[in-house]
mmCIF file of C-alpha atoms in Angstrom:
data_model
loop_
_atom_site.group_PDB
_atom_site.id
_atom_site.type_symbol
_atom_site.label_atom_id
_atom_site.label_comp_id
_atom_site.label_asym_id
_atom_site.label_seq_id
_atom_site.Cartn_x
_atom_site.Cartn_y
_atom_site.Cartn_z
ATOM 1 C CA ILE A 1157 27.571 184.860 21.555
ATOM 2 C CA ILE A 1158 23.642 184.348 21.291
ATOM 3 C CA TYR A 1159 22.727 187.022 18.982
ATOM 4 C CA LYS A 1160 24.666 185.515 16.150
ATOM 5 C CA ARG A 1161 21.869 182.420 16.836
ATOM 6 C CA GLU A 1162 19.943 184.035 14.705
ATOM 7 C CA ILE A 1163 16.857 182.009 14.604
ATOM 8 C CA THR A 1164 15.184 182.173 11.109
ATOM 9 C CA ILE A 1165 11.789 182.565 10.037
ATOM 10 C CA THR A 1166 10.370 181.307 6.232
ATOM 11 C CA ILE A 1167 7.441 182.108 5.485
ATOM 12 C CA ILE A 1168 6.051 180.119 3.227
ATOM 13 C CA SER A 1169 2.588 181.179 1.010
ATOM 14 C CA SER A 1170 0.399 178.213 2.364
ATOM 15 C CA LEU A 1171 -2.700 178.051 0.392
ATOM 16 C CA PHE A 1172 -2.321 174.596 -0.809
ATOM 17 C CA LEU A 1173 -2.413 173.241 2.790
ATOM 18 C CA LEU A 1174 -5.556 174.213 3.099
ATOM 19 C CA ARG A 1175 -7.200 173.200 -0.947
ATOM 20 C CA ARG A 1176 -5.764 170.322 -1.531
ATOM 21 C CA SER A 1177 -4.006 168.832 0.847
ATOM 22 C CA ARG A 1178 -5.270 165.210 0.264
ATOM 23 C CA HIS A 1179 -3.958 165.123 -2.828
ATOM 24 C CA PHE A 1180 -0.467 166.153 -1.963
ATOM 25 C CA VAL A 1181 -0.108 163.585 0.807
ATOM 26 C CA VAL A 1182 -0.820 161.142 -2.023
ATOM 27 C CA SER A 1183 2.311 162.440 -4.299
ATOM 28 C CA SER A 1184 4.522 162.877 -1.129
ATOM 29 C CA SER A 1185 3.798 159.375 -0.348
ATOM 30 C CA HIS A 1186 4.612 158.242 -3.670
ATOM 31 C CA TYR A 1187 7.832 160.390 -3.113
ATOM 32 C CA TYR A 1188 8.619 159.103 -0.324
ATOM 33 C CA HIS A 1189 8.488 155.426 -1.619
ATOM 34 C CA ARG A 1190 11.200 156.821 -4.944
ATOM 35 C CA TYR A 1191 13.658 157.010 -2.084
ATOM 36 C CA SER A 1192 15.868 154.046 0.158
ATOM 37 C CA ASN A 1193 16.308 154.350 3.605
ATOM 38 C CA THR A 1194 20.195 154.892 3.332
ATOM 39 C CA MET A 1195 21.855 157.983 0.279
ATOM 40 C CA ALA A 1196 23.173 156.059 -3.030
ATOM 41 C CA THR A 1197 26.995 156.500 -2.762
ATOM 42 C CA THR A 1198 27.990 160.128 -4.890
ATOM 43 C CA ILE A 1199 31.215 159.407 -6.890
ATOM 44 C CA LEU A 1200 33.413 161.606 -6.098
ATOM 45 C CA THR A 1201 33.924 164.444 -9.263
ATOM 46 C CA SER A 1202 34.870 167.877 -10.118
ATOM 47 C CA ASP A 1203 31.406 168.309 -11.002
ATOM 48 C CA VAL A 1204 30.281 166.937 -8.045
ATOM 49 C CA LEU A 1205 32.912 168.859 -5.975
ATOM 50 C CA LYS A 1206 31.406 172.519 -7.892
ATOM 51 C CA LYS A 1207 28.100 172.261 -6.346
ATOM 52 C CA GLN A 1208 29.084 172.694 -3.003
ATOM 53 C CA ASN A 1209 26.399 171.136 -1.430
ATOM 54 C CA ALA A 1210 24.811 168.161 0.345
ATOM 55 C CA GLU A 1211 25.657 165.987 -2.438
ATOM 56 C CA THR A 1212 28.918 166.608 -1.922
ATOM 57 C CA THR A 1213 29.839 166.772 1.318
ATOM 58 C CA ASN A 1214 28.465 163.263 0.958
ATOM 59 C CA ALA A 1215 30.265 162.189 -1.778
ATOM 60 C CA ILE A 1216 34.078 163.777 0.184
ATOM 61 C CA ILE A 1217 32.893 161.256 3.045
ATOM 62 C CA ASP A 1218 31.774 158.587 0.449
ATOM 63 C CA ALA A 1219 35.376 158.573 -1.107
ATOM 64 C CA PHE A 1220 37.530 159.358 2.577
ATOM 65 C CA GLN A 1221 36.044 157.931 5.581
ATOM 66 C CA ASP A 1222 38.839 155.166 6.366
ATOM 67 C CA ASN A 1223 41.484 158.348 5.080
ATOM 68 C CA GLU A 1224 43.174 158.800 8.499
ATOM 69 C CA ARG A 1225 42.933 162.767 7.849
ATOM 70 C CA PHE A 1226 39.890 163.095 7.259
ATOM 71 C CA LEU A 1227 39.010 161.184 10.807
ATOM 72 C CA LEU A 1228 41.341 162.915 12.825
ATOM 73 C CA LEU A 1229 39.920 166.418 11.234
ATOM 74 C CA SER A 1230 36.444 164.729 11.681
ATOM 75 C CA LYS A 1231 36.616 164.407 14.826
ATOM 76 C CA ASN A 1232 38.292 167.518 15.854
ATOM 77 C CA GLU A 1233 35.315 169.086 13.974
ATOM 78 C CA GLY A 1234 32.649 166.804 15.783
ATOM 79 C CA ASP A 1235 34.590 168.369 19.629
ATOM 80 C CA LEU A 1236 34.647 171.624 18.608
ATOM 81 C CA THR A 1237 30.675 171.242 17.063
ATOM 82 C CA ARG A 1238 29.147 169.884 20.677
ATOM 83 C CA SER A 1239 31.578 172.573 22.211
ATOM 84 C CA ARG A 1240 30.054 175.535 20.718
ATOM 85 C CA ASP A 1241 26.355 174.008 20.722
ATOM 86 C CA GLU A 1242 27.229 173.285 24.524
ATOM 87 C CA GLU A 1243 28.778 177.139 25.342
ATOM 88 C CA ASP A 1244 25.645 178.478 23.045
ATOM 89 C CA ASP A 1245 23.759 176.618 25.339
ATOM 90 C CA ASN A 1246 24.567 178.089 29.062
ATOM 91 C CA LYS A 1247 24.656 180.893 28.062
ATOM 92 C CA LEU A 1248 21.292 180.917 26.151
ATOM 93 C CA GLN A 1249 19.688 179.486 29.609
ATOM 94 C CA LYS A 1250 20.765 181.300 31.700
ATOM 95 C CA GLY A 1251 19.458 184.407 29.867
ATOM 96 C CA ILE A 1252 16.432 182.449 29.723
ATOM 97 C CA ASP A 1253 17.001 182.166 33.874
ATOM 98 C CA TYR A 1254 17.624 185.965 34.295
ATOM 99 C CA ALA A 1255 14.086 186.458 32.360
ATOM 100 C CA LYS A 1256 11.865 184.113 34.183
ATOM 101 C CA ASN A 1257 13.355 185.243 37.316
ATOM 102 C CA LYS A 1258 12.674 189.222 36.659
ATOM 103 C CA GLY A 1259 8.905 187.902 35.408
ATOM 104 C CA VAL A 1260 9.511 188.983 32.029
ATOM 105 C CA LEU A 1261 8.526 184.687 31.049
ATOM 106 C CA ASP A 1262 6.551 182.400 32.519
ATOM 107 C CA PRO A 1263 8.753 180.051 34.802
ATOM 108 C CA ASN A 1264 5.946 177.397 34.726
ATOM 109 C CA TYR A 1265 5.551 177.514 31.576
ATOM 110 C CA VAL A 1266 5.149 174.408 29.491
ATOM 111 C CA PRO A 1267 6.504 173.693 26.118
ATOM 112 C CA GLN A 1268 4.662 171.476 23.728
ATOM 113 C CA PRO A 1269 6.166 167.494 22.656
ATOM 114 C CA TYR A 1270 8.889 167.408 19.501
ATOM 115 C CA LYS A 1271 8.439 164.206 17.206
ATOM 116 C CA GLU A 1272 11.697 162.937 16.106
ATOM 117 C CA ILE A 1273 13.588 162.954 12.779
ATOM 118 C CA ASP A 1274 16.621 160.515 12.712
ATOM 119 C CA VAL A 1275 18.309 162.325 9.414
ATOM 120 C CA LEU A 1276 20.774 159.562 8.993
ATOM 121 C CA GLY A 1277 21.322 158.077 5.616
ATOM 122 C CA LYS A 1278 18.286 160.656 4.371
ATOM 123 C CA THR A 1279 18.231 162.567 1.596
ATOM 124 C CA PRO A 1280 16.435 166.787 1.937
ATOM 125 C CA ASN A 1281 14.457 165.419 -0.235
ATOM 126 C CA HIS A 1282 13.243 163.278 2.693
ATOM 127 C CA VAL A 1283 13.187 164.962 5.543
ATOM 128 C CA ALA A 1284 11.267 167.494 3.673
ATOM 129 C CA ASP A 1285 8.871 164.577 2.749
ATOM 130 C CA GLU A 1286 8.401 162.799 6.763
ATOM 131 C CA ILE A 1287 7.522 166.936 8.046
ATOM 132 C CA LEU A 1288 5.074 167.800 5.044
ATOM 133 C CA ASN A 1289 3.892 164.956 5.753
ATOM 134 C CA ASP A 1290 2.839 164.772 9.036
ATOM 135 C CA ILE A 1291 1.851 168.233 9.116
ATOM 136 C CA PHE A 1292 -0.864 166.837 6.519
ATOM 137 C CA LYS A 1293 -1.906 164.257 8.739
ATOM 138 C CA LYS A 1294 -2.901 166.420 11.609
ATOM 139 C CA GLU A 1295 -4.352 169.124 9.258
ATOM 140 C CA ASN A 1296 -6.377 165.865 8.441
ATOM 141 C CA ASP A 1297 -7.277 165.280 12.043
ATOM 142 C CA GLN A 1298 -7.922 168.996 12.372
ATOM 143 C CA GLU A 1299 -4.912 170.099 14.442
ATOM 144 C CA GLU A 1300 -4.746 173.023 12.346
ATOM 145 C CA SER A 1301 -2.061 175.717 12.712
ATOM 146 C CA SER A 1302 0.563 178.103 9.950
ATOM 147 C CA VAL A 1303 3.636 177.262 12.339
ATOM 148 C CA ILE A 1304 6.527 174.906 11.888
ATOM 149 C CA VAL A 1305 8.765 174.701 13.915
ATOM 150 C CA LEU A 1306 12.561 172.931 13.445
ATOM 151 C CA CYS A 1307 15.333 171.817 16.253
ATOM 152 C CA GLY A 1308 17.505 170.227 16.227
ATOM 153 C CA LEU A 1309 21.643 170.316 17.199
ATOM 154 C CA SER A 1310 24.486 171.649 15.109
ATOM 155 C CA GLY A 1311 25.413 169.129 12.350
ATOM 156 C CA THR A 1312 22.026 167.886 11.472
ATOM 157 C CA GLY A 1313 21.299 169.347 8.813
ATOM 158 C CA LYS A 1314 18.148 172.070 10.418
ATOM 159 C CA GLY A 1315 19.546 174.403 6.507
ATOM 160 C CA THR A 1316 19.662 172.357 3.849
ATOM 161 C CA THR A 1317 16.235 171.431 5.925
ATOM 162 C CA VAL A 1318 14.804 174.409 5.660
ATOM 163 C CA ALA A 1319 15.907 175.420 2.197
ATOM 164 C CA GLN A 1320 15.154 172.776 0.697
ATOM 165 C CA LEU A 1321 11.143 173.171 2.234
ATOM 166 C CA ARG A 1322 11.529 176.727 0.356
ATOM 167 C CA LYS A 1323 12.803 175.248 -2.607
ATOM 168 C CA ARG A 1324 9.817 172.463 -2.490
ATOM 169 C CA MET A 1325 7.807 175.793 -1.978
ATOM 170 C CA GLU A 1326 9.105 178.115 -4.034
ATOM 171 C CA GLU A 1327 9.926 175.931 -7.428
ATOM 172 C CA ASP A 1328 6.968 173.029 -7.370
ATOM 173 C CA HIS A 1329 4.201 175.575 -6.567
ATOM 174 C CA GLY A 1330 4.964 178.838 -6.725
ATOM 175 C CA LYS A 1331 5.511 179.703 -3.054
ATOM 176 C CA LYS A 1332 6.135 183.152 -1.619
ATOM 177 C CA VAL A 1333 8.830 182.835 0.585
ATOM 178 C CA VAL A 1334 10.079 185.408 3.540
ATOM 179 C CA THR A 1335 12.559 185.404 6.143
ATOM 180 C CA TRP A 1336 12.704 186.735 9.211
ATOM 181 C CA SER A 1337 15.703 187.091 11.381
ATOM 182 C CA ASN A 1338 15.714 187.879 15.665
ATOM 183 C CA GLY A 1339 19.318 188.959 15.226
ATOM 184 C CA ASN A 1340 17.702 192.545 13.861
ATOM 185 C CA ILE A 1341 15.160 192.817 16.986
ATOM 186 C CA PHE A 1342 18.708 192.615 19.392
ATOM 187 C CA ARG A 1343 20.448 194.487 17.228
ATOM 188 C CA SER A 1344 17.027 197.125 17.270
ATOM 189 C CA VAL A 1345 16.999 196.923 20.619
ATOM 190 C CA THR A 1346 20.681 197.889 21.236
ATOM 191 C CA LEU A 1347 20.351 200.868 18.957
ATOM 192 C CA LEU A 1348 17.906 201.820 21.758
ATOM 193 C CA ALA A 1349 20.066 201.395 24.769
ATOM 194 C CA LYS A 1350 22.945 203.059 23.423
ATOM 195 C CA THR A 1351 21.143 206.353 21.844
ATOM 196 C CA TRP A 1352 19.054 206.116 25.178
ATOM 197 C CA SER A 1353 22.977 206.658 27.611
ATOM 198 C CA GLU A 1354 24.201 209.175 24.858
ATOM 199 C CA GLN A 1355 20.905 211.383 24.588
ATOM 200 C CA ASN A 1356 20.959 210.917 29.171
ATOM 201 C CA SER A 1357 24.611 210.233 29.699
ATOM 202 C CA ALA A 1358 24.767 207.791 31.086
ATOM 203 C CA GLY A 1359 25.958 204.328 30.840
ATOM 204 C CA LEU A 1360 24.494 201.114 29.002
ATOM 205 C CA ASP A 1361 23.794 199.199 31.771
ATOM 206 C CA ASP A 1362 22.203 202.287 32.995
ATOM 207 C CA ALA A 1363 19.712 202.248 29.639
ATOM 208 C CA LEU A 1364 19.111 198.195 30.177
ATOM 209 C CA SER A 1365 17.001 198.452 33.503
ATOM 210 C CA LYS A 1366 13.347 196.673 32.923
ATOM 211 C CA GLU A 1367 11.997 199.805 33.022
ATOM 212 C CA ASN A 1368 13.747 201.052 29.874
ATOM 213 C CA LEU A 1369 13.530 197.573 27.949
ATOM 214 C CA GLU A 1370 9.701 198.003 28.358
ATOM 215 C CA SER A 1371 9.933 200.980 26.778
ATOM 216 C CA PHE A 1372 12.285 199.777 24.019
ATOM 217 C CA MET A 1373 10.703 197.568 23.010
ATOM 218 C CA ASN A 1374 7.554 199.082 22.516
ATOM 219 C CA MET A 1375 8.962 201.404 20.792
ATOM 220 C CA LEU A 1376 9.760 198.111 18.101
ATOM 221 C CA GLU A 1377 6.226 197.014 16.102
ATOM 222 C CA PHE A 1378 5.713 193.976 14.254
ATOM 223 C CA GLY A 1379 3.100 194.399 11.834
ATOM 224 C CA THR A 1380 2.411 195.224 7.562
ATOM 225 C CA PHE A 1381 4.493 197.558 6.949
ATOM 226 C CA LYS A 1382 5.080 199.045 2.316
ATOM 227 C CA ASP A 1383 2.742 196.259 1.360
ATOM 228 C CA LYS A 1384 5.269 193.435 3.998
ATOM 229 C CA PHE A 1385 5.619 191.813 7.279
ATOM 230 C CA ASP A 1386 8.313 194.283 8.651
ATOM 231 C CA THR A 1387 9.669 196.012 11.717
ATOM 232 C CA ARG A 1388 9.135 199.529 12.820
ATOM 233 C CA ILE A 1389 11.461 201.716 15.139
ATOM 234 C CA ASN A 1390 9.655 204.015 16.070
ATOM 235 C CA GLY A 1391 10.957 205.814 19.574
ATOM 236 C CA LEU A 1392 14.061 208.443 20.796
ATOM 237 C CA GLY A 1393 14.274 210.338 17.029
ATOM 238 C CA TYR A 1394 13.691 207.241 15.044
ATOM 239 C CA ASP A 1395 11.135 206.028 12.629
ATOM 240 C CA MET A 1396 12.175 203.818 10.177
ATOM 241 C CA LEU A 1397 11.595 200.110 8.855
ATOM 242 C CA VAL A 1398 13.212 197.523 10.271
ATOM 243 C CA SER A 1399 14.440 196.154 6.333
ATOM 244 C CA GLU A 1400 14.872 199.118 5.363
ATOM 245 C CA VAL A 1401 17.921 199.660 8.168
ATOM 246 C CA GLN A 1402 19.295 196.155 8.697
ATOM 247 C CA ASN A 1403 22.123 196.918 6.543
ATOM 248 C CA THR A 1404 23.137 200.419 7.690
ATOM 249 C CA GLU A 1405 22.516 201.846 11.405
ATOM 250 C CA LEU A 1406 21.772 197.855 12.403
ATOM 251 C CA LYS A 1407 25.686 197.113 11.790
ATOM 252 C CA SER A 1408 27.300 200.310 12.470
ATOM 253 C CA THR A 1409 30.325 200.322 15.708
ATOM 254 C CA LYS A 1410 27.943 201.565 18.495
ATOM 255 C CA VAL A 1411 25.554 198.591 17.866
ATOM 256 C CA SER A 1412 27.744 195.891 17.050
ATOM 257 C CA LYS A 1413 30.472 196.492 20.154
ATOM 258 C CA ASN A 1414 27.692 196.268 22.338
ATOM 259 C CA ILE A 1415 25.625 193.738 21.387
ATOM 260 C CA PRO A 1416 26.989 191.024 23.756
ATOM 261 C CA THR A 1417 26.027 193.163 26.661
ATOM 262 C CA VAL A 1418 22.257 193.731 25.375
ATOM 263 C CA ALA A 1419 21.942 190.012 24.336
ATOM 264 C CA GLU A 1420 22.341 188.970 27.588
ATOM 265 C CA VAL A 1421 19.823 190.271 28.833
ATOM 266 C CA THR A 1422 17.097 190.742 26.267
ATOM 267 C CA GLN A 1423 16.187 187.217 25.795
ATOM 268 C CA GLY A 1424 13.136 187.273 27.050
ATOM 269 C CA GLU A 1425 11.645 190.451 25.697
ATOM 270 C CA VAL A 1426 13.052 188.963 22.454
ATOM 271 C CA ILE A 1427 11.967 185.850 23.086
ATOM 272 C CA GLN A 1428 8.299 187.337 22.994
ATOM 273 C CA PHE A 1429 8.668 189.914 20.008
ATOM 274 C CA ALA A 1430 9.574 187.063 17.507
ATOM 275 C CA ALA A 1431 6.227 184.914 19.055
ATOM 276 C CA ASN A 1432 3.495 188.107 18.677
ATOM 277 C CA ALA A 1433 4.714 188.637 15.791
ATOM 278 C CA ILE A 1434 4.798 184.458 14.757
ATOM 279 C CA THR A 1435 1.491 185.117 15.788
ATOM 280 C CA THR A 1436 0.417 188.072 13.553
ATOM 281 C CA MET A 1437 1.361 185.945 10.620
ATOM 282 C CA GLY A 1438 0.559 182.831 11.329
ATOM 283 C CA SER A 1439 -3.053 184.413 11.543
ATOM 284 C CA ASP A 1440 -2.910 185.042 7.822
ATOM 285 C CA LYS A 1441 -4.490 182.035 7.112
ATOM 286 C CA ASP A 1442 -2.863 181.603 3.915
ATOM 287 C CA VAL A 1443 1.025 181.992 4.819
ATOM 288 C CA MET A 1444 2.793 179.511 6.137
ATOM 289 C CA VAL A 1445 5.449 179.795 9.174
ATOM 290 C CA LEU A 1446 8.572 177.601 9.394
ATOM 291 C CA LEU A 1447 10.263 178.701 11.992
ATOM 292 C CA GLU A 1448 14.660 177.239 12.783
ATOM 293 C CA GLY A 1449 16.261 178.196 15.655
ATOM 294 C CA ARG A 1450 16.717 176.240 19.222
ATOM 295 C CA GLU A 1451 14.422 174.278 21.721
ATOM 296 C CA GLN A 1452 14.606 177.081 24.536
ATOM 297 C CA THR A 1453 13.659 179.681 22.657
ATOM 298 C CA VAL A 1454 11.536 177.787 20.635
ATOM 299 C CA ASN A 1455 9.897 176.756 22.919
ATOM 300 C CA TYR A 1456 7.181 179.667 23.479
ATOM 301 C CA VAL A 1457 5.821 179.402 20.164
ATOM 302 C CA ARG A 1458 2.656 176.777 20.104
ATOM 303 C CA THR A 1459 2.047 174.999 17.433
ATOM 304 C CA PRO A 1460 1.233 171.058 17.214
ATOM 305 C CA HIS A 1461 3.773 171.181 14.100
ATOM 306 C CA ARG A 1462 7.037 171.331 16.409
ATOM 307 C CA PHE A 1463 10.231 168.914 14.388
ATOM 308 C CA THR A 1464 13.694 167.970 16.530
ATOM 309 C CA LEU A 1465 15.991 166.072 13.638
ATOM 310 C CA THR A 1466 17.975 164.247 15.443
ATOM 311 C CA LEU A 1467 21.100 161.773 14.027
ATOM 312 C CA SER A 1468 22.353 158.614 15.828
ATOM 313 C CA ASP A 1469 25.295 157.902 14.069
ATOM 314 C CA GLU A 1470 26.717 161.510 16.109
ATOM 315 C CA THR A 1471 30.350 161.549 14.249
ATOM 316 C CA LEU A 1472 28.259 162.153 10.886
ATOM 317 C CA ILE A 1473 28.015 165.868 12.471
ATOM 318 C CA GLY A 1474 31.501 166.305 12.580
ATOM 319 C CA LYS A 1475 31.786 163.993 9.775
ATOM 320 C CA ARG A 1476 29.898 166.880 7.666
ATOM 321 C CA ARG A 1477 32.033 169.203 9.172
ATOM 322 C CA ALA A 1478 34.587 168.697 8.462
ATOM 323 C CA ALA A 1479 33.146 167.831 4.446
ATOM 324 C CA GLN A 1480 31.917 171.327 4.241
ATOM 325 C CA ARG A 1481 35.484 172.459 5.362
ATOM 326 C CA VAL A 1482 37.079 170.591 2.634
ATOM 327 C CA MET A 1483 34.983 171.596 -0.233
ATOM 328 C CA ALA A 1484 35.188 175.266 0.674
ATOM 329 C CA SER A 1485 39.331 174.590 0.305
ATOM 330 C CA VAL A 1486 39.789 172.619 -2.179
ATOM 331 C CA GLU A 1487 42.020 175.453 -4.899
ATOM 332 C CA ASP A 1488 42.355 172.711 -7.488
ATOM 333 C CA SER A 1489 39.954 170.682 -9.007
ATOM 334 C CA ASP A 1490 41.102 169.005 -12.402
ATOM 335 C CA LYS A 1491 39.311 166.136 -12.676
ATOM 336 C CA ASP A 1492 42.043 163.956 -13.353
ATOM 337 C CA ASN A 1493 43.289 165.432 -9.887
ATOM 338 C CA ILE A 1494 40.266 165.881 -8.214
ATOM 339 C CA MET A 1495 41.726 162.911 -5.290
ATOM 340 C CA ALA A 1496 44.672 164.461 -4.931
ATOM 341 C CA ALA A 1497 43.214 167.711 -4.695
ATOM 342 C CA VAL A 1498 41.778 167.072 -1.878
ATOM 343 C CA GLU A 1499 44.041 164.743 0.154
ATOM 344 C CA THR A 1500 46.428 168.158 -0.619
ATOM 345 C CA THR A 1501 43.220 170.693 0.719
ATOM 346 C CA LEU A 1502 43.283 167.449 4.060
ATOM 347 C CA GLU A 1503 47.191 167.904 4.506
ATOM 348 C CA LYS A 1504 47.402 171.162 5.438
ATOM 349 C CA LEU A 1505 43.349 171.609 6.924
ATOM 350 C CA THR A 1506 45.790 169.169 9.546
ATOM 351 C CA LYS A 1507 48.567 170.400 9.597
ATOM 352 C CA ASP A 1508 48.191 171.591 13.271
ATOM 353 C CA LEU A 1509 46.124 169.185 14.870
#
């Protein structure tokens, strides 16, 4: 279900872009040259396993790249990932086509181009360097924007890259980091639609007319509330902030069980709301907006800073997923038995394949 593929937007304070961009390009380039084009091999140890991060997955892949069970699990995970991506893309495109047909989205809209970054053999730091260097170059060329868009298929490291960028901004530059979830907008619309149907003794389908959806979206307001960016729900008897009810009202049974129905017909409305929210945040020159999501949705956000992560060796997508499952399932991480423990885990994970 598309609403589960929540778009995460990370807001990064970026005064350094305005004041020290040239200096950072130099230091970032120096950092880049300290890395080779391929990541160094990490030996799988108990300590590495306990990290539960990209270093762990790389170590497992290196140690078991010729193991029959690991290759079987990798192929299965790769096939499942591609199948899920294709299914999600089809559902998402169906929702966008629906939005275009009813006039919510411009059917002739042409998105700006993306720069592809092949992540094969690169550390998360290396990928972050490429993104930052490209941004600084464009800003020096007068292509300024406070929004960065990041796309890519599952398994290409979008989440890891976002986490690395956040870490770099927080630890190296002392910047503030804030996150945004599109899923909360789907939940907010679902809450309003279900409430309307209850108040009018009508079915949920009746609540999802074009006119009602326009009304529900007008009951949502994005802006600064209580000194931070937030979304206000104001209508049908509600007046509350999403950040204060995202784990209560917005996760109630009446919302959760109806999200699939609502999400299928509100892709366009939510995309527009998100784009407007990003514009609001991006208008503040002291912040940087990092938007991760699928191209069909982030296409509607205007910015020259657009990146798609690719993996020229697609088998690594399955290997990464397999390694992640292994590291999360190993029960015995004793230093003397780590390899045997992984072997045992692989046997369990591939038993029914």
